[in-house]
Coordinates of C-alpha atoms in Angstrom, one line a residue:
M185 CA 99.9 127.6 98.0
N186 CA 99.6 129.6 100.9
M187 CA 101.4 126.7 103.0
E188 CA 102.8 129.2 105.5
K189 CA 99.3 130.3 106.2
N190 CA 97.4 126.8 106.2
G191 CA 100.1 124.4 106.3
F192 CA 100.6 124.1 110.2
M193 CA 97.1 123.9 110.8
A194 CA 95.4 119.9 111.8
R195 CA 97.8 117.3 111.9
P196 CA 97.5 115.2 109.2
I197 CA 97.6 111.6 107.7
R198 CA 100.9 110.3 108.4
L199 CA 102.3 108.3 104.9
E200 CA 105.8 106.5 104.7
F201 CA 106.5 105.2 101.3
S202 CA 109.5 104.0 99.7
N203 CA 111.1 106.9 97.0
G204 CA 108.6 109.1 97.9
L205 CA 108.9 113.1 98.0
Y206 CA 108.2 115.1 100.6
H207 CA 107.3 118.6 101.7
V208 CA 108.6 119.0 104.9
M209 CA 107.5 121.9 107.1
S210 CA 107.9 122.7 110.8
R211 CA 107.4 125.9 112.3
G212 CA 107.9 127.2 116.1
N213 CA 105.7 126.7 119.0
G214 CA 103.9 130.2 119.3
G215 CA 105.1 131.5 116.0
E216 CA 108.3 131.4 118.4
A217 CA 111.9 132.4 116.6
I218 CA 113.6 128.7 116.0
F219 CA 117.1 130.3 114.5
A220 CA 118.2 133.5 116.8
E221 CA 121.5 133.5 115.4
D222 CA 123.3 132.0 112.6
E223 CA 125.1 129.1 115.2
D224 CA 122.0 127.7 114.9
R225 CA 121.1 127.7 111.4
Q226 CA 124.8 126.1 111.0
Q227 CA 123.9 123.4 113.9
F228 CA 120.4 122.8 112.0
L229 CA 121.6 122.1 108.5
D230 CA 124.6 120.1 110.4
L231 CA 122.2 117.7 112.2
L232 CA 120.3 117.1 108.7
A233 CA 124.0 116.0 106.9
E234 CA 124.0 113.8 108.9
L235 CA 121.0 112.3 109.1
I236 CA 120.3 112.7 105.4
T237 CA 122.9 110.9 105.1
R238 CA 122.6 108.1 107.9
Y239 CA 119.3 107.8 106.3
E240 CA 120.3 107.7 102.7
A241 CA 117.5 109.9 102.3
I242 CA 118.2 112.8 99.1
C243 CA 117.6 116.6 100.2
Y244 CA 117.2 119.0 97.0
A245 CA 115.8 122.0 98.5
Y246 CA 115.8 123.6 101.7
C247 CA 115.0 126.9 103.0
L248 CA 115.8 128.0 107.1
M249 CA 113.6 131.4 108.2
D250 CA 113.6 132.4 111.1
N251 CA 111.0 130.6 113.0
Y252 CA 110.0 128.0 109.8
Y253 CA 111.9 125.8 108.1
H254 CA 111.3 124.1 104.4
L255 CA 112.8 120.9 103.0
L256 CA 112.2 118.9 99.8
L257 CA 113.4 115.4 100.8
E258 CA 113.1 112.2 99.4
T259 CA 113.6 109.5 101.5
P260 CA 114.4 105.2 99.3
K261 CA 114.4 103.9 102.5
A262 CA 110.3 105.0 103.6
N263 CA 112.1 106.8 106.9
L264 CA 111.0 109.9 107.4
S265 CA 109.7 109.4 110.9
Q266 CA 113.2 108.5 111.7
I267 CA 115.1 111.3 110.5
M268 CA 112.3 113.9 111.2
R269 CA 112.3 112.5 114.6
G270 CA 116.6 113.0 114.9
L271 CA 116.5 116.4 113.7
N272 CA 113.3 118.4 115.2
G273 CA 114.5 116.3 118.4
R274 CA 118.2 117.0 118.8
Y275 CA 117.7 120.4 117.6
T276 CA 115.6 121.0 120.2
R277 CA 118.0 119.7 122.8
F278 CA 120.9 122.0 121.2
F279 CA 118.3 125.4 121.2
N280 CA 117.4 124.4 125.1
K281 CA 121.1 123.4 126.0
T282 CA 122.8 126.5 124.6
R283 CA 119.6 129.0 126.1
Q284 CA 119.7 127.1 129.5
R285 CA 115.8 126.7 128.7
M286 CA 113.4 124.1 128.8
G287 CA 109.5 123.5 126.8
H288 CA 109.2 122.7 123.1
V289 CA 110.8 124.4 120.5
F290 CA 108.3 123.5 117.7
Q291 CA 104.8 124.1 117.3
G292 CA 103.7 119.9 117.7
R293 CA 105.0 117.6 114.9
Y294 CA 106.2 118.2 111.5
K295 CA 103.8 118.5 108.5
A296 CA 105.0 116.4 105.8
I297 CA 103.1 116.8 102.3
I298 CA 103.1 113.9 100.0
V299 CA 104.5 115.0 96.7
Q300 CA 104.4 113.4 92.5
K301 CA 107.8 114.2 91.8
D302 CA 107.5 114.3 88.3
N303 CA 104.8 117.1 88.2
Y304 CA 106.1 119.6 91.1
L305 CA 110.0 118.4 92.2
L306 CA 111.1 121.3 90.3
E307 CA 107.8 123.4 90.6
L308 CA 108.9 123.1 94.7
S309 CA 112.5 123.3 94.8
R310 CA 111.3 127.1 93.5
Y311 CA 108.3 127.7 96.2
I312 CA 111.0 126.8 98.9
I313 CA 113.8 129.4 97.8
F314 CA 111.6 132.0 96.9
N315 CA 110.4 132.2 100.7
P316 CA 112.7 135.4 101.7
V317 CA 111.7 137.0 98.5
R318 CA 108.2 136.5 99.7
A319 CA 108.8 137.3 103.1
G320 CA 110.3 140.7 102.2
I321 CA 114.0 140.2 103.4
I322 CA 116.1 139.9 100.1
D323 CA 114.9 140.7 96.5
V324 CA 116.3 137.6 94.7
P325 CA 116.9 134.0 96.3
E326 CA 120.5 133.8 95.4
N327 CA 121.3 136.8 97.6
Y328 CA 120.2 134.4 101.1
S329 CA 122.8 132.4 103.1
W330 CA 120.3 130.0 104.6
S331 CA 118.8 128.0 101.5
S332 CA 119.7 125.7 98.8
Y333 CA 120.1 128.0 95.7
S334 CA 123.6 129.8 96.2
A335 CA 124.6 126.4 96.3
T336 CA 122.9 124.8 93.6
I337 CA 123.8 127.5 91.2
G338 CA 127.5 127.0 92.2
Q339 CA 127.8 130.5 94.4
Y340 CA 129.5 128.3 97.1
A341 CA 130.8 123.8 96.9
C342 CA 127.8 122.4 97.3
P343 CA 127.8 119.6 100.0
D344 CA 127.5 116.0 99.4
W345 CA 124.2 115.4 101.3
L346 CA 122.6 118.4 99.0
A347 CA 121.1 116.5 96.3
A348 CA 121.7 119.5 93.5
D349 CA 122.8 118.2 90.5
N350 CA 119.8 115.3 90.8
L351 CA 118.0 119.1 89.9
L352 CA 120.0 120.4 87.7
S353 CA 119.8 117.6 85.3
L354 CA 116.7 117.7 85.0
F355 CA 117.9 120.8 82.9
D356 CA 121.1 119.8 81.1
H357 CA 123.7 117.2 80.9
R358 CA 126.2 119.5 81.2
R359 CA 126.6 121.1 84.8
K360 CA 127.8 124.9 83.7
E361 CA 124.4 125.0 81.1
A362 CA 121.7 123.7 83.3
I363 CA 122.8 126.2 86.2
R364 CA 121.7 128.2 83.1
L365 CA 119.0 127.1 82.6
Y366 CA 117.8 126.2 86.2
K367 CA 118.5 130.4 87.0
V368 CA 116.6 131.2 84.3
Y369 CA 113.8 128.5 85.7
V370 CA 113.7 130.0 89.4
S371 CA 113.7 134.0 88.0
Q372 CA 110.7 132.9 86.0
G373 CA 108.9 131.6 89.3
V374 CA 109.1 135.2 90.8
D375 CA 105.4 136.5 90.1
Q376 CA 104.4 133.1 89.1
P377 CA 101.7 131.4 92.4
F378 CA 102.2 128.3 92.6
S379 CA 100.2 125.8 90.3
G380 CA 99.9 122.9 92.2
K381 CA 96.9 122.8 95.5
V382 CA 97.2 120.2 98.5
L383 CA 94.8 117.9 99.4
Q384 CA 93.7 117.1 102.5
Q385 CA 97.2 119.2 104.0
T386 CA 98.6 115.6 102.9
Y387 CA 98.4 115.2 99.0
L388 CA 100.5 117.0 96.3
G389 CA 99.4 115.2 92.7
D390 CA 96.9 114.6 89.9
N391 CA 94.0 112.4 90.7
A392 CA 96.0 109.0 90.1
F393 CA 98.6 109.7 92.0
I394 CA 95.9 110.0 95.0
G395 CA 94.3 107.4 94.3
E396 CA 97.6 105.3 94.1
I397 CA 98.4 106.4 97.7
Q398 CA 95.0 105.6 99.4
K399 CA 95.0 102.5 98.0
H400 CA 98.1 102.2 99.2
I401 CA 96.7 103.3 102.4
S402 CA 93.7 100.9 102.3
L403 CA 95.4 97.9 101.5
Q404 CA 97.8 98.7 105.0
Q405 CA 94.4 98.6 106.6
S406 CA 93.4 95.8 105.5
N407 CA 96.6 93.6 105.7
S408 CA 96.8 94.9 109.5
I409 CA 93.2 93.0 109.9
H410 CA 93.9 89.8 108.0
I411 CA 97.1 89.4 110.6
T412 CA 94.8 89.4 113.6
K413 CA 91.7 87.9 112.3
R414 CA 93.7 85.1 109.8
S415 CA 91.4 85.2 107.0
K416 CA 90.4 81.6 105.7
K417 CA 91.0 82.9 102.1
S418 CA 94.2 81.0 100.8
P419 CA 97.0 83.0 101.7
K420 CA 98.5 85.9 99.2
K421 CA 101.3 85.2 97.3
S422 CA 105.1 87.6 97.3
M423 CA 105.9 89.1 94.5
D424 CA 108.6 86.9 93.8
E425 CA 106.3 84.0 93.6
I426 CA 104.0 86.1 91.2
A427 CA 107.7 87.1 89.5
A428 CA 109.1 83.8 89.3
G429 CA 109.3 83.4 85.6
I430 CA 108.6 86.4 84.4
T431 CA 111.3 87.1 82.2
D432 CA 109.9 90.3 81.3
R433 CA 109.6 93.2 84.0
G434 CA 106.8 94.9 82.5
E435 CA 104.8 91.9 82.3
A436 CA 106.0 91.6 85.9
M437 CA 104.8 94.6 87.5
N438 CA 101.1 93.8 85.6
A439 CA 101.0 90.6 86.8
I440 CA 102.0 92.0 90.9
Y441 CA 99.2 94.8 90.5
K442 CA 96.4 93.0 88.8
T443 CA 96.6 90.6 92.3
G444 CA 94.7 93.8 94.0
H445 CA 97.6 92.8 96.8
Y446 CA 100.3 95.8 96.1
T447 CA 100.0 98.8 95.4
M448 CA 102.9 100.9 92.5
F449 CA 104.5 102.1 95.7
E450 CA 105.5 98.7 97.0
I451 CA 106.0 97.3 93.7
A452 CA 108.1 100.3 93.0
A453 CA 110.2 99.7 96.1
Y454 CA 110.4 96.0 94.9
F455 CA 111.9 96.7 92.2
N456 CA 114.2 99.3 93.1
V457 CA 112.5 101.8 90.3
H458 CA 110.5 105.1 91.0
Y459 CA 107.0 105.4 91.1
S460 CA 106.7 106.5 87.8
T461 CA 108.1 103.4 86.2
V462 CA 105.5 101.5 87.0
S463 CA 102.5 103.4 86.6
R464 CA 104.0 104.1 82.9
S465 CA 104.4 100.2 82.5
I466 CA 101.3 99.2 83.7
R467 CA 99.2 101.8 82.1
S468 CA 101.1 100.7 78.4
F469 CA 100.0 97.3 79.7
C470 CA 96.2 98.7 79.9
K471 CA 96.4 99.8 76.4
M472 CA 97.4 96.4 74.7
Q473 CA 94.4 94.8 76.9

């Protein structure tokens, strides 16, 4: 998955979901450096910390290179564009002001790939922190100061806004053992190519995941048309109405999904669970029928 080469080309569609996981990238205008000094990198991380906290997002990993950066972000409140507008916009103002210059710092808009969390969260966290290794800057990721890896494995204090514990908990409930296992996992990625394939510069996931996203898009477009044209059909029932009287959460999820009006992402946001929880529940009901 050569994202450095292919990830900054034509502008893809923008997708925002509650609890969406995104691999976010942005490159310097014309390939120019966006981080010339450590002060620049620290300012960027300070802005990222502020915005992650304000918008209640989750940052699993980051890596700052000279002329591009990578982030792995989850947005419980479907607000990626707000975060990125603040991040790139405010950093541009800082960069230009400190150098008494004007103009673009970043090459167009940021690139955001929506990711199937269950399949690719760990692998992407590893892919991102290996950027300086692939670039030949260092031999091992723990020797690079401007990625999330050192904080994740406890080489220095982990900031509150970095979700290191979320990653480590996937290996073991004991922090020390989880760090050991994560370090082993990372070391195994030295010569291992990324297993996923990004489709349409937008999706990283299996066919069912991509199909659900595309259904979500279609429903959004359909709802927009209905709002403007005022369909003569009976109004769509709210999820509250459909779930009323159904005590089993899985049964309620299935009932809402069967109407065809709501995607798994919307149902997940309604029940405040992850998309995969809804997907598993609906699959189990389908097998029972």
